[in-house]
Amino acid sequence: MECRLGCGACCIAPSISSAIPGMPHGKKAGERCIALSDDNLCTLFGKPERPKVCAQFTAEVEFCGTSNESALNTLNALEQDTLIILKT
């Protein structure tokens, strides 16, 4: 699927442990990435300083659903599931 412009769920829901320009320690889950514009577009898209994990993410119906809200809900749930697995 094509990424929905203005969604931004993948820039909000997951934690990112690698450095992001302006966020040298990455970001916590649920924290809005500093590189996400007011209209939910990545200002680092296509640039070499974009974190590798971000560049490797591809929009898929399984993760992104049919709306921005469903994408945020699914990615938040996956982030929570990951935390539970890491704690066990």
PDB file of C-alpha atoms in Angstrom:
ATOM      1  CA  MET A   1       0.000   0.000   0.000  1.00  0.00           C
ATOM      2  CA  GLU A   2       1.028   3.612  -0.338  1.00  0.00           C
ATOM      3  CA  CYS A   3       1.710   5.572   2.825  1.00  0.00           C
ATOM      4  CA  ARG A   4      -1.178   7.941   3.625  1.00  0.00           C
ATOM      5  CA  LEU A   5       0.143  11.488   3.510  1.00  0.00           C
ATOM      6  CA  GLY A   6      -0.462  13.257   6.781  1.00  0.00           C
ATOM      7  CA  CYS A   7      -0.847  10.079   8.847  1.00  0.00           C
ATOM      8  CA  GLY A   8       2.287  10.247  10.992  1.00  0.00           C
ATOM      9  CA  ALA A   9       1.392   7.223  13.136  1.00  0.00           C
ATOM     10  CA  CYS A  10       4.790   5.610  12.524  1.00  0.00           C
ATOM     11  CA  CYS A  11       6.427   8.842  13.729  1.00  0.00           C
ATOM     12  CA  ILE A  12       4.435   8.905  16.971  1.00  0.00           C
ATOM     13  CA  ALA A  13       3.583   5.401  18.213  1.00  0.00           C
ATOM     14  CA  PRO A  14       6.878   3.470  18.214  1.00  0.00           C
ATOM     15  CA  SER A  15       9.914   4.112  20.328  1.00  0.00           C
ATOM     16  CA  ILE A  16      13.076   4.780  18.350  1.00  0.00           C
ATOM     17  CA  SER A  17      16.364   3.996  20.071  1.00  0.00           C
ATOM     18  CA  SER A  18      18.675   5.475  17.432  1.00  0.00           C
ATOM     19  CA  ALA A  19      19.561   9.145  17.236  1.00  0.00           C
ATOM     20  CA  ILE A  20      17.278  11.469  15.305  1.00  0.00           C
ATOM     21  CA  PRO A  21      18.440  14.977  14.373  1.00  0.00           C
ATOM     22  CA  GLY A  22      17.250  17.097  17.299  1.00  0.00           C
ATOM     23  CA  MET A  23      16.611  13.986  19.418  1.00  0.00           C
ATOM     24  CA  PRO A  24      20.076  12.515  20.079  1.00  0.00           C
ATOM     25  CA  HIS A  25      18.708   9.754  22.326  1.00  0.00           C
ATOM     26  CA  GLY A  26      15.875   8.777  20.029  1.00  0.00           C
ATOM     27  CA  LYS A  27      12.273   9.016  21.209  1.00  0.00           C
ATOM     28  CA  LYS A  28       9.901   7.275  23.576  1.00  0.00           C
ATOM     29  CA  ALA A  29       6.798   5.430  22.409  1.00  0.00           C
ATOM     30  CA  GLY A  30       3.907   7.841  21.993  1.00  0.00           C
ATOM     31  CA  GLU A  31       6.230  10.829  21.760  1.00  0.00           C
ATOM     32  CA  ARG A  32       5.893  12.865  18.588  1.00  0.00           C
ATOM     33  CA  CYS A  33       9.118  12.866  16.543  1.00  0.00           C
ATOM     34  CA  ILE A  34      10.692  16.295  16.266  1.00  0.00           C
ATOM     35  CA  ALA A  35      11.016  15.718  12.495  1.00  0.00           C
ATOM     36  CA  LEU A  36       7.246  15.362  12.078  1.00  0.00           C
ATOM     37  CA  SER A  37       5.770  18.561  10.651  1.00  0.00           C
ATOM     38  CA  ASP A  38       2.518  20.150  11.820  1.00  0.00           C
ATOM     39  CA  ASP A  39       0.760  18.471   8.895  1.00  0.00           C
ATOM     40  CA  ASN A  40       2.231  15.060   9.876  1.00  0.00           C
ATOM     41  CA  LEU A  41       4.862  14.807   7.157  1.00  0.00           C
ATOM     42  CA  CYS A  42       8.417  13.624   7.861  1.00  0.00           C
ATOM     43  CA  THR A  43      10.858  16.477   7.259  1.00  0.00           C
ATOM     44  CA  LEU A  44      13.696  13.931   7.038  1.00  0.00           C
ATOM     45  CA  PHE A  45      12.049  11.738   4.389  1.00  0.00           C
ATOM     46  CA  GLY A  46      14.591  10.819   1.707  1.00  0.00           C
ATOM     47  CA  LYS A  47      17.488  12.434   3.586  1.00  0.00           C
ATOM     48  CA  PRO A  48      20.571  10.493   4.714  1.00  0.00           C
ATOM     49  CA  GLU A  49      20.145  11.586   8.344  1.00  0.00           C
ATOM     50  CA  ARG A  50      16.753   9.865   8.579  1.00  0.00           C
ATOM     51  CA  PRO A  51      17.100   6.942  11.026  1.00  0.00           C
ATOM     52  CA  LYS A  52      17.584   3.576   9.332  1.00  0.00           C
ATOM     53  CA  VAL A  53      14.625   2.073  11.205  1.00  0.00           C
ATOM     54  CA  CYS A  54      12.364   4.774   9.750  1.00  0.00           C
ATOM     55  CA  ALA A  55      13.660   4.305   6.222  1.00  0.00           C
ATOM     56  CA  GLN A  56      13.066   0.545   6.489  1.00  0.00           C
ATOM     57  CA  PHE A  57       9.433   0.873   7.595  1.00  0.00           C
ATOM     58  CA  THR A  58       6.960   0.295   4.792  1.00  0.00           C
ATOM     59  CA  ALA A  59       3.261   0.973   4.959  1.00  0.00           C
ATOM     60  CA  GLU A  60       1.203  -2.221   5.026  1.00  0.00           C
ATOM     61  CA  VAL A  61      -2.517  -2.691   5.544  1.00  0.00           C
ATOM     62  CA  GLU A  62      -1.769  -4.982   8.513  1.00  0.00           C
ATOM     63  CA  PHE A  63      -0.103  -2.101  10.380  1.00  0.00           C
ATOM     64  CA  CYS A  64      -1.714   0.961   8.853  1.00  0.00           C
ATOM     65  CA  GLY A  65      -5.318  -0.195   8.453  1.00  0.00           C
ATOM     66  CA  THR A  66      -7.739   1.987   6.581  1.00  0.00           C
ATOM     67  CA  SER A  67      -7.350   5.277   8.484  1.00  0.00           C
ATOM     68  CA  ASN A  68      -4.805   7.332  10.368  1.00  0.00           C
ATOM     69  CA  GLU A  69      -6.615   6.503  13.613  1.00  0.00           C
ATOM     70  CA  SER A  70      -6.480   2.753  12.995  1.00  0.00           C
ATOM     71  CA  ALA A  71      -2.763   3.019  12.156  1.00  0.00           C
ATOM     72  CA  LEU A  72      -2.059   4.816  15.427  1.00  0.00           C
ATOM     73  CA  ASN A  73      -4.116   2.300  17.412  1.00  0.00           C
ATOM     74  CA  THR A  74      -2.413  -0.711  15.790  1.00  0.00           C
ATOM     75  CA  LEU A  75       1.109   0.673  16.136  1.00  0.00           C
ATOM     76  CA  ASN A  76       0.455   1.662  19.770  1.00  0.00           C
ATOM     77  CA  ALA A  77      -0.766  -1.872  20.498  1.00  0.00           C
ATOM     78  CA  LEU A  78       2.288  -3.411  18.834  1.00  0.00           C
ATOM     79  CA  GLU A  79       4.563  -1.141  20.855  1.00  0.00           C
ATOM     80  CA  GLN A  80       2.840  -2.249  24.074  1.00  0.00           C
ATOM     81  CA  ASP A  81       3.113  -5.918  23.061  1.00  0.00           C
ATOM     82  CA  THR A  82       6.836  -5.428  22.439  1.00  0.00           C
ATOM     83  CA  LEU A  83       7.306  -3.941  25.904  1.00  0.00           C
ATOM     84  CA  ILE A  84       5.523  -6.883  27.509  1.00  0.00           C
ATOM     85  CA  ILE A  85       7.708  -9.352  25.620  1.00  0.00           C
ATOM     86  CA  LEU A  86      10.900  -7.471  26.554  1.00  0.00           C
ATOM     87  CA  LYS A  87       9.956  -7.457  30.245  1.00  0.00           C
ATOM     88  CA  THR A  88       9.438 -11.233  30.402  1.00  0.00           C
TER      89      THR A  88
END
